[in-house]
Tab-separated table of C-alpha atoms in Angstrom:
chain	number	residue	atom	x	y	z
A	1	UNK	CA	59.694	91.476	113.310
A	2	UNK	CA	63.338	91.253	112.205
A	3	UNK	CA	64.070	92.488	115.638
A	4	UNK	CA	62.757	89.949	117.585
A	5	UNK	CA	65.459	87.192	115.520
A	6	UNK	CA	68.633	86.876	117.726
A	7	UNK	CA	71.721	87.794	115.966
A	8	UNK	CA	73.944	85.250	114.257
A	9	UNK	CA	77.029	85.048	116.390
A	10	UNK	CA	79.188	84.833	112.897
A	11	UNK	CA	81.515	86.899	114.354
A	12	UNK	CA	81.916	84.945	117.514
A	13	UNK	CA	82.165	81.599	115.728
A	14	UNK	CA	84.930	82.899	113.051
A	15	UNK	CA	86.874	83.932	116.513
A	16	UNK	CA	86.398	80.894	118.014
A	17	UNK	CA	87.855	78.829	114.626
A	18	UNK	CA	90.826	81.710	114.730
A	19	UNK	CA	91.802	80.502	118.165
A	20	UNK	CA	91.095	77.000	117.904
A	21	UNK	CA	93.808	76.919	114.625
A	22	UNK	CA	96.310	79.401	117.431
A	23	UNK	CA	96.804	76.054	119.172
A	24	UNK	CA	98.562	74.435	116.014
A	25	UNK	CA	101.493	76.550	116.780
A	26	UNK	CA	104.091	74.112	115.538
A	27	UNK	CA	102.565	73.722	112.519
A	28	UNK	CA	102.408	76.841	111.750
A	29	UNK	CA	105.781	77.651	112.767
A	30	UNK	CA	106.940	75.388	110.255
A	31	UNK	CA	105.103	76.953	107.389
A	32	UNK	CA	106.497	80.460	108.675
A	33	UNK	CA	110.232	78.996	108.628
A	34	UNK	CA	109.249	77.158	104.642
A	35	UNK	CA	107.257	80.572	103.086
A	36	UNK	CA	110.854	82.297	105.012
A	37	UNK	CA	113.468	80.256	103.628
A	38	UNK	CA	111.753	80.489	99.692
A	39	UNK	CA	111.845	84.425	100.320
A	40	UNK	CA	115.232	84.815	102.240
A	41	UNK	CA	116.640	82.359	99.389
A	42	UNK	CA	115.381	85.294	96.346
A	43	UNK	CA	116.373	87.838	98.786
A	44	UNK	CA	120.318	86.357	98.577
A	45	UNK	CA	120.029	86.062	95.030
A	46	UNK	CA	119.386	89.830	94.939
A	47	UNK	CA	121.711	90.910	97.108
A	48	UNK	CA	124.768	88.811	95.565
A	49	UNK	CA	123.717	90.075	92.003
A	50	UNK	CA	125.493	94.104	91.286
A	51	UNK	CA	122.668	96.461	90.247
A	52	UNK	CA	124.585	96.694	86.892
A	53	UNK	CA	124.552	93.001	85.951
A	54	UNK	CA	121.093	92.969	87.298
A	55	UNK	CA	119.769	95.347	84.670
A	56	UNK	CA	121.656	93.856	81.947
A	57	UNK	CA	119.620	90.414	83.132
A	58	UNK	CA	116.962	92.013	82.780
A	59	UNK	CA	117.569	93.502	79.335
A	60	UNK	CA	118.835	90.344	78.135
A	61	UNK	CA	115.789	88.467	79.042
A	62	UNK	CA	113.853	90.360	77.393
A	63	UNK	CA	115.322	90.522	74.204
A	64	UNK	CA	115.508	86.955	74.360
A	65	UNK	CA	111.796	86.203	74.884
A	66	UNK	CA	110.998	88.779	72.138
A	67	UNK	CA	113.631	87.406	69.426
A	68	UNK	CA	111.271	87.157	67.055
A	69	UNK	CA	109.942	90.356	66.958
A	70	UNK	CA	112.112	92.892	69.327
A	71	UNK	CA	110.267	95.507	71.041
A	72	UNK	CA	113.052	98.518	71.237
A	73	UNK	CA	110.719	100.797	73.147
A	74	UNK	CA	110.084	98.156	75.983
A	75	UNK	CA	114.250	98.024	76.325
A	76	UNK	CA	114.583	101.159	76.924
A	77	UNK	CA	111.786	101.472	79.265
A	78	UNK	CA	113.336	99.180	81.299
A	79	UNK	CA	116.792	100.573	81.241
A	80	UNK	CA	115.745	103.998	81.977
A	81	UNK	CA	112.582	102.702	84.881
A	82	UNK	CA	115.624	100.876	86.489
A	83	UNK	CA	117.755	103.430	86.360
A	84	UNK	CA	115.319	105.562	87.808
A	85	UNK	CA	115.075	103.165	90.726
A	86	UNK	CA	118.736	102.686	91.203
A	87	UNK	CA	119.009	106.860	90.960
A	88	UNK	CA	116.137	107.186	93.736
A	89	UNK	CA	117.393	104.552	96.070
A	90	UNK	CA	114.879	102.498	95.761
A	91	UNK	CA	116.709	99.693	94.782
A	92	UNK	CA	116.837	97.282	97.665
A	93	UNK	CA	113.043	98.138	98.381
A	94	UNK	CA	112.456	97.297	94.707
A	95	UNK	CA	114.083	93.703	95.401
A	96	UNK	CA	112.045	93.133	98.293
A	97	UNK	CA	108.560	93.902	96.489
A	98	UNK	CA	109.951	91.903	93.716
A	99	UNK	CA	110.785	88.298	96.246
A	100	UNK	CA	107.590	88.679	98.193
A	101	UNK	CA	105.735	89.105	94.535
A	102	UNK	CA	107.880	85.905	93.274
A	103	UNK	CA	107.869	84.178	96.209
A	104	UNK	CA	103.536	84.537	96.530
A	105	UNK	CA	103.599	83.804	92.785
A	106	UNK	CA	105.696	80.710	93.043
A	107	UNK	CA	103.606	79.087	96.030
A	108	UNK	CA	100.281	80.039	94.026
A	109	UNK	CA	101.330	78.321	90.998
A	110	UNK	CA	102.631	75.022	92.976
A	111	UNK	CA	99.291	74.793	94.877
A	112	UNK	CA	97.188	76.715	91.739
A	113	UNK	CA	97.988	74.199	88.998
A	114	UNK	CA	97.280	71.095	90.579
A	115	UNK	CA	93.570	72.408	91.839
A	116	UNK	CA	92.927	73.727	88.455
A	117	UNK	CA	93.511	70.336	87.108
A	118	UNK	CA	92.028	68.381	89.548
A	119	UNK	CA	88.362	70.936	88.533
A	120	UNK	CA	89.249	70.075	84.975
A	121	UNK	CA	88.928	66.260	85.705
A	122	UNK	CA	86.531	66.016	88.418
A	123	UNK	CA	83.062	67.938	88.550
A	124	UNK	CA	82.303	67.286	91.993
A	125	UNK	CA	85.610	69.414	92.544
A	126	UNK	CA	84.810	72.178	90.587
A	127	UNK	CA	81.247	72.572	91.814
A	128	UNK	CA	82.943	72.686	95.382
A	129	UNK	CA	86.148	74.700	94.535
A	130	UNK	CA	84.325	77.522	92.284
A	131	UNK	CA	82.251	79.032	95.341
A	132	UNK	CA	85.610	78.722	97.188
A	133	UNK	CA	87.681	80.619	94.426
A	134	UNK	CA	85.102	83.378	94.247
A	135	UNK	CA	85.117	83.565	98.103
A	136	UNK	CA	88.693	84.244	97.811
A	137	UNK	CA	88.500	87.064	94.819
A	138	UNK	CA	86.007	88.913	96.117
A	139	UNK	CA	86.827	88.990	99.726
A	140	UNK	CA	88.540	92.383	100.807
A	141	UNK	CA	92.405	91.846	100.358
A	142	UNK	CA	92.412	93.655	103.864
A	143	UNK	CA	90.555	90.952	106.090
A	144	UNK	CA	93.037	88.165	105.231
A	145	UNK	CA	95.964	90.411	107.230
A	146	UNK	CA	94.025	89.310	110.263
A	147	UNK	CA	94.158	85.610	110.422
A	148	UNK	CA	97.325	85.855	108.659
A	149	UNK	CA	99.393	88.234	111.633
A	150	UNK	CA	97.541	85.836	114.122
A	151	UNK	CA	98.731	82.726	112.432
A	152	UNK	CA	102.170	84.006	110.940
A	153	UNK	CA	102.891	86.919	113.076
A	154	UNK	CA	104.128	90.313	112.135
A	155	UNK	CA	106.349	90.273	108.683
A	156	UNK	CA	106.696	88.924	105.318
A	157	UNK	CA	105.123	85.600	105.215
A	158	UNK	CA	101.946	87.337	106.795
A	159	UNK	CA	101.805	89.299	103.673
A	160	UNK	CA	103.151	86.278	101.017
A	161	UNK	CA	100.024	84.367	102.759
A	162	UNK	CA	97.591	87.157	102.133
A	163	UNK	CA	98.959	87.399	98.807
A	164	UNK	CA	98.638	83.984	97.266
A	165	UNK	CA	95.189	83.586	98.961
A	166	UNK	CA	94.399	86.631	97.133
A	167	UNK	CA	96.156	86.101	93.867
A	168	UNK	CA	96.088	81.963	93.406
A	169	UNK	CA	92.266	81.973	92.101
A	170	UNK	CA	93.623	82.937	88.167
A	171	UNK	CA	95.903	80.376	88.072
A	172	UNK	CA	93.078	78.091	89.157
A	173	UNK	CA	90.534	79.110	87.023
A	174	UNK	CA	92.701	79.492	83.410
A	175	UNK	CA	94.647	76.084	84.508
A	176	UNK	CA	90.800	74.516	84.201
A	177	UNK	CA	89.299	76.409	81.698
A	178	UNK	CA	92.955	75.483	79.235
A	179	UNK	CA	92.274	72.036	79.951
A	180	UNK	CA	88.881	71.649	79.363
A	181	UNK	CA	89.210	73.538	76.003
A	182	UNK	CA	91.797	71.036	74.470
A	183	UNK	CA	89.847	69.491	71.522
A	184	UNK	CA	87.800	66.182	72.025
A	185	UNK	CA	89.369	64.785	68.924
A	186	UNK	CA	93.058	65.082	70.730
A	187	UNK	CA	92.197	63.040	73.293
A	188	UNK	CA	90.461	60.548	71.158
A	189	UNK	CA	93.951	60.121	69.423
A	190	UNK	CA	95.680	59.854	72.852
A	191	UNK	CA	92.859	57.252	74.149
A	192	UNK	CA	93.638	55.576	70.468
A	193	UNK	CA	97.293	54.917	71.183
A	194	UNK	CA	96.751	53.500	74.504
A	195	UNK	CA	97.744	56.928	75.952
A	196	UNK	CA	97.870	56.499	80.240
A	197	UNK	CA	95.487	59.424	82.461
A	198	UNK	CA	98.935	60.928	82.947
A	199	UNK	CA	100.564	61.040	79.584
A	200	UNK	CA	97.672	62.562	78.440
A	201	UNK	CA	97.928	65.127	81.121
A	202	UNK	CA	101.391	65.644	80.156
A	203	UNK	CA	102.225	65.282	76.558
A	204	UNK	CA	98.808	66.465	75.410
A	205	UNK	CA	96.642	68.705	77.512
A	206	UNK	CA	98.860	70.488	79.632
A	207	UNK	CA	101.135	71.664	76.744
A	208	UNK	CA	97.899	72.747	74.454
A	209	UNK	CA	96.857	74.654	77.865
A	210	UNK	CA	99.989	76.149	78.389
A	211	UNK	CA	98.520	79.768	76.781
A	212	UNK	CA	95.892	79.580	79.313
A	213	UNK	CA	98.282	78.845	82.169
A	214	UNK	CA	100.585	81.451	81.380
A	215	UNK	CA	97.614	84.046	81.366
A	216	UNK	CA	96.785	82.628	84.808
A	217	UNK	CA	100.563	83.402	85.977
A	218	UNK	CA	100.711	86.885	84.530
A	219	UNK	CA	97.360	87.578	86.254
A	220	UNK	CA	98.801	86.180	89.874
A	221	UNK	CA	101.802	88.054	89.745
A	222	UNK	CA	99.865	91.463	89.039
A	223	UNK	CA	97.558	90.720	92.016
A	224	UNK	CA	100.572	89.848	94.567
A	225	UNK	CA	101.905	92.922	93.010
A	226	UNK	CA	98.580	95.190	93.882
A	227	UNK	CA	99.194	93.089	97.763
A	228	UNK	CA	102.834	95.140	98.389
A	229	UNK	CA	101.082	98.317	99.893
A	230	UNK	CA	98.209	96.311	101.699
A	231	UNK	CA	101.057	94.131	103.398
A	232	UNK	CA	103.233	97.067	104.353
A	233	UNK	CA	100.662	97.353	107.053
A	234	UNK	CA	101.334	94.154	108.469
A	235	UNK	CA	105.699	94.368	108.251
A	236	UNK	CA	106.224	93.473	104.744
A	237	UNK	CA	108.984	95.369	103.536
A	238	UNK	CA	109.320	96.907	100.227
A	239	UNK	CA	108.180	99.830	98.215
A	240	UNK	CA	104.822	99.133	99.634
A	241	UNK	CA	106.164	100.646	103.179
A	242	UNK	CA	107.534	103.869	101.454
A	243	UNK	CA	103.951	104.652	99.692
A	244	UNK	CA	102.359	103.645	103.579
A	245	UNK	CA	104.423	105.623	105.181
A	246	UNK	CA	104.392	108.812	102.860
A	247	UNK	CA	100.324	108.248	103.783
A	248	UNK	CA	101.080	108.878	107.297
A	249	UNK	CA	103.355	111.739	107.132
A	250	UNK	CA	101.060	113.160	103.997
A	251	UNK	CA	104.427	113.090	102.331
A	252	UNK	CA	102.909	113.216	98.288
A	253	UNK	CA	106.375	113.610	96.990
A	254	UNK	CA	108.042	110.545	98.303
A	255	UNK	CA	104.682	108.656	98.103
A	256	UNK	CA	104.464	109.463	94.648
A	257	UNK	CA	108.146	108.312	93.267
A	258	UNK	CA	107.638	105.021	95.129
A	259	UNK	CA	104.367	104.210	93.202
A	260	UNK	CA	105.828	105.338	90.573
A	261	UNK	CA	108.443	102.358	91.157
A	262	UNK	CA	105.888	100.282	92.117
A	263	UNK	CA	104.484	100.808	88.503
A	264	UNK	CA	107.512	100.371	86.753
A	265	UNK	CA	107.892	97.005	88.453
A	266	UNK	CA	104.586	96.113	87.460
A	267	UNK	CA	104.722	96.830	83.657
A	268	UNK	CA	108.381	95.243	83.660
A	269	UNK	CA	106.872	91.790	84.984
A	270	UNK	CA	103.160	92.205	82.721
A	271	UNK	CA	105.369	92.534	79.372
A	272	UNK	CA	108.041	89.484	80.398
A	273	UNK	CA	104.869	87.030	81.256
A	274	UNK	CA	102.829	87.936	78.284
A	275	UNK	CA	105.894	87.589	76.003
A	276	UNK	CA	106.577	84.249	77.576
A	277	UNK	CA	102.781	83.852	76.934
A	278	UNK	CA	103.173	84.594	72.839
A	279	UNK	CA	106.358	82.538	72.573
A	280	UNK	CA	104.890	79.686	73.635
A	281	UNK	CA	101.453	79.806	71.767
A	282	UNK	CA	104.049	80.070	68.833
C-alpha cells in the first residue's frame, strides 16, 4: 500500500529554497564581510599580543574572577596546558579555534538574548520559537556545512554560521527560563513604583537572571568549541584542521596532541565562564 504513495519531493523543495536564497548574493556578501571583520578583528588582537603576556592575561584573569576563593590547581593547569601549546606549536592554531569560538559565541549571545526575552514575555513566541530551537539542537551539526558553504562559501564564516546555529539555542532557552523564574513579588514592587516594561527588564529581571544567562554562555561556547573539527571540513582553520587532517593521513600521534589542545582550550574557557557565573550569583 505504502508503495503506491508518491514520494515527498522534501529533498527537491529544500534545493529549490537553497537556490532561490543563492540569488541574494549581495546580501549575503555583506554578512560574509560583517561575521569576517568580527573574526579578523580577534584574530589582530592575537597576533599583536606576545605569547608571554598572553599567558600572564590569562593567569591574571583568572585569579581575578576567583579572588574570593583562589583555585591554585586551575593556575597551574593553565600555565603548564599553555605552555604545552606554545612548546607544540600549536599556538597560532590555538588562536584561531579560540576567535572562531568567540566570534560564534559573541553573535549567539547578541541574537540569543534578545529571543530568549522576547519567549519570556510573549507566549505566542515561545510556542513558535521552542520547536525551532529544538530543530536546531538536534539537527546533525554536519548538515548545516551545506547551506552554509553555498551561502558563505569555503572558510571561516561558513563554520562561525554553522556554529552559532548550532550553539545559540542555550543562550535562548536559560535567557527565558532566568526570566520567567524572577519572583512574582519583584515585579509587583517594580509595577508598585511605577516601574516602565523596560526598567523592569533592566534593573530587575535581567540582573536576577544573570546566573541563568551566564549558564547559557558557558554552554554556547562549549558547543562552538565541539564545531572546530566539524568546520575544518569546510576551511575553518584551527586545531580542528590538525585533528582532520591527522584522520586522513591516520596520523594518531599528531591527531592526538591537537585534541589534546583542543581540550585544554575547552576546560580553560568552562572554568573562566562558570567562575564568572559564581561571582555574579554572589
Amino acid at each position: 500500500m505504502l508503495e503506491s504513495i508518491p514520494q515527498l519531493p522534501l529533498a527537491h523543495w529544500i534545493d529549490g529554497f537553497v537556490d532561490w536564497l543563492v540569488q541574494f548574493t549581495g546580501f549575503f556578501n555583506a554578512i560574509t564581510n560583517f561575521i569576517g571583520s568580527i573574526n579578523n578583528a580577534f584574530q589582530w588582537v592575537f597576533d599583536l599580543i606576545p605569547i608571554w603576556l598572553f599567558i600572564i592575561l590569562v593567569l591574571a584573569l583568572t585569579y581575578y574572577v576567583n579572588r574570593d576563593k583562589q583555585n591554585w590547581g586551575l593556575l597551574i593547569f593553565e600555565f603548564l596546558g599553555l605552555l604545552m601549546i606554545w612548546n607544540l606549536d600549536f599556538w597560532r592554531d590555538m588562536t584561531q579555534t579560540l576567535t572562531l569560538v568567540l566570534t560564534a559565541s559573541l553573535i549567539a549571545l547578541v541574537i540569543g538574548i534578545p529571543l530568549g526575552i522576547l519567549m519570556a514575555k510573549s507566549h505566542t513566541a515561545e510556542v513558535i520559537l521552542k520547536p525551532i530551537l529544538d530543530f536546531m539542537q538536534t539537527m546533525p551539526a554536519f548538515v548545516y556545512l551545506i547551506p552554509a558553504v553555498a551561502l558563505f562559501g569555503i572558510g571561516m564564516v561558513p563554520g562561525i554560521v554553522a556554529s552559532v546555529i548550532f550553539a545559540m539555542p542555550p543562550t535562548v532557552r536559560m535567557t527565558n527560563m532566568g526570566i520567567r523564574e524572577v519572583p512574582d513579588e519583584l515585579i509587583e514592587a517594580a509595577d508598585s513604583f511605577g516601574s516602565t516594561e523596560w526598567q523592569k527588564l533592566f534593573k530587575v529581571e535581567l540582573p536576577i537572571a544573570k546566573t541563568s544567562l551566564m549558564a547559557g554562555v558557558n554552554q554556547s561556547m562549549m558547543l562552538s568549541l565541539s564545531m572546530v573539527v566539524i568546520a575544518s571540513m569546510i576551511g575553518a582553520m584551527g586545531l580542528g584542521t590538525k585533528v582532520y587532517f591527522a584522520v586522513g593521513r591516520n596520523d594518531a600521534g599528531n591527531g592526538f596532541a591537537a585534541g589534546l589542545a583542543i581540550v585544554i582550550l575547552a576546560i580553560i574557557l568552562d572554568r573562566l565562564t562558570q567562575s564568572l557565573t559564581r561571582s555574579h550569583r554572589k
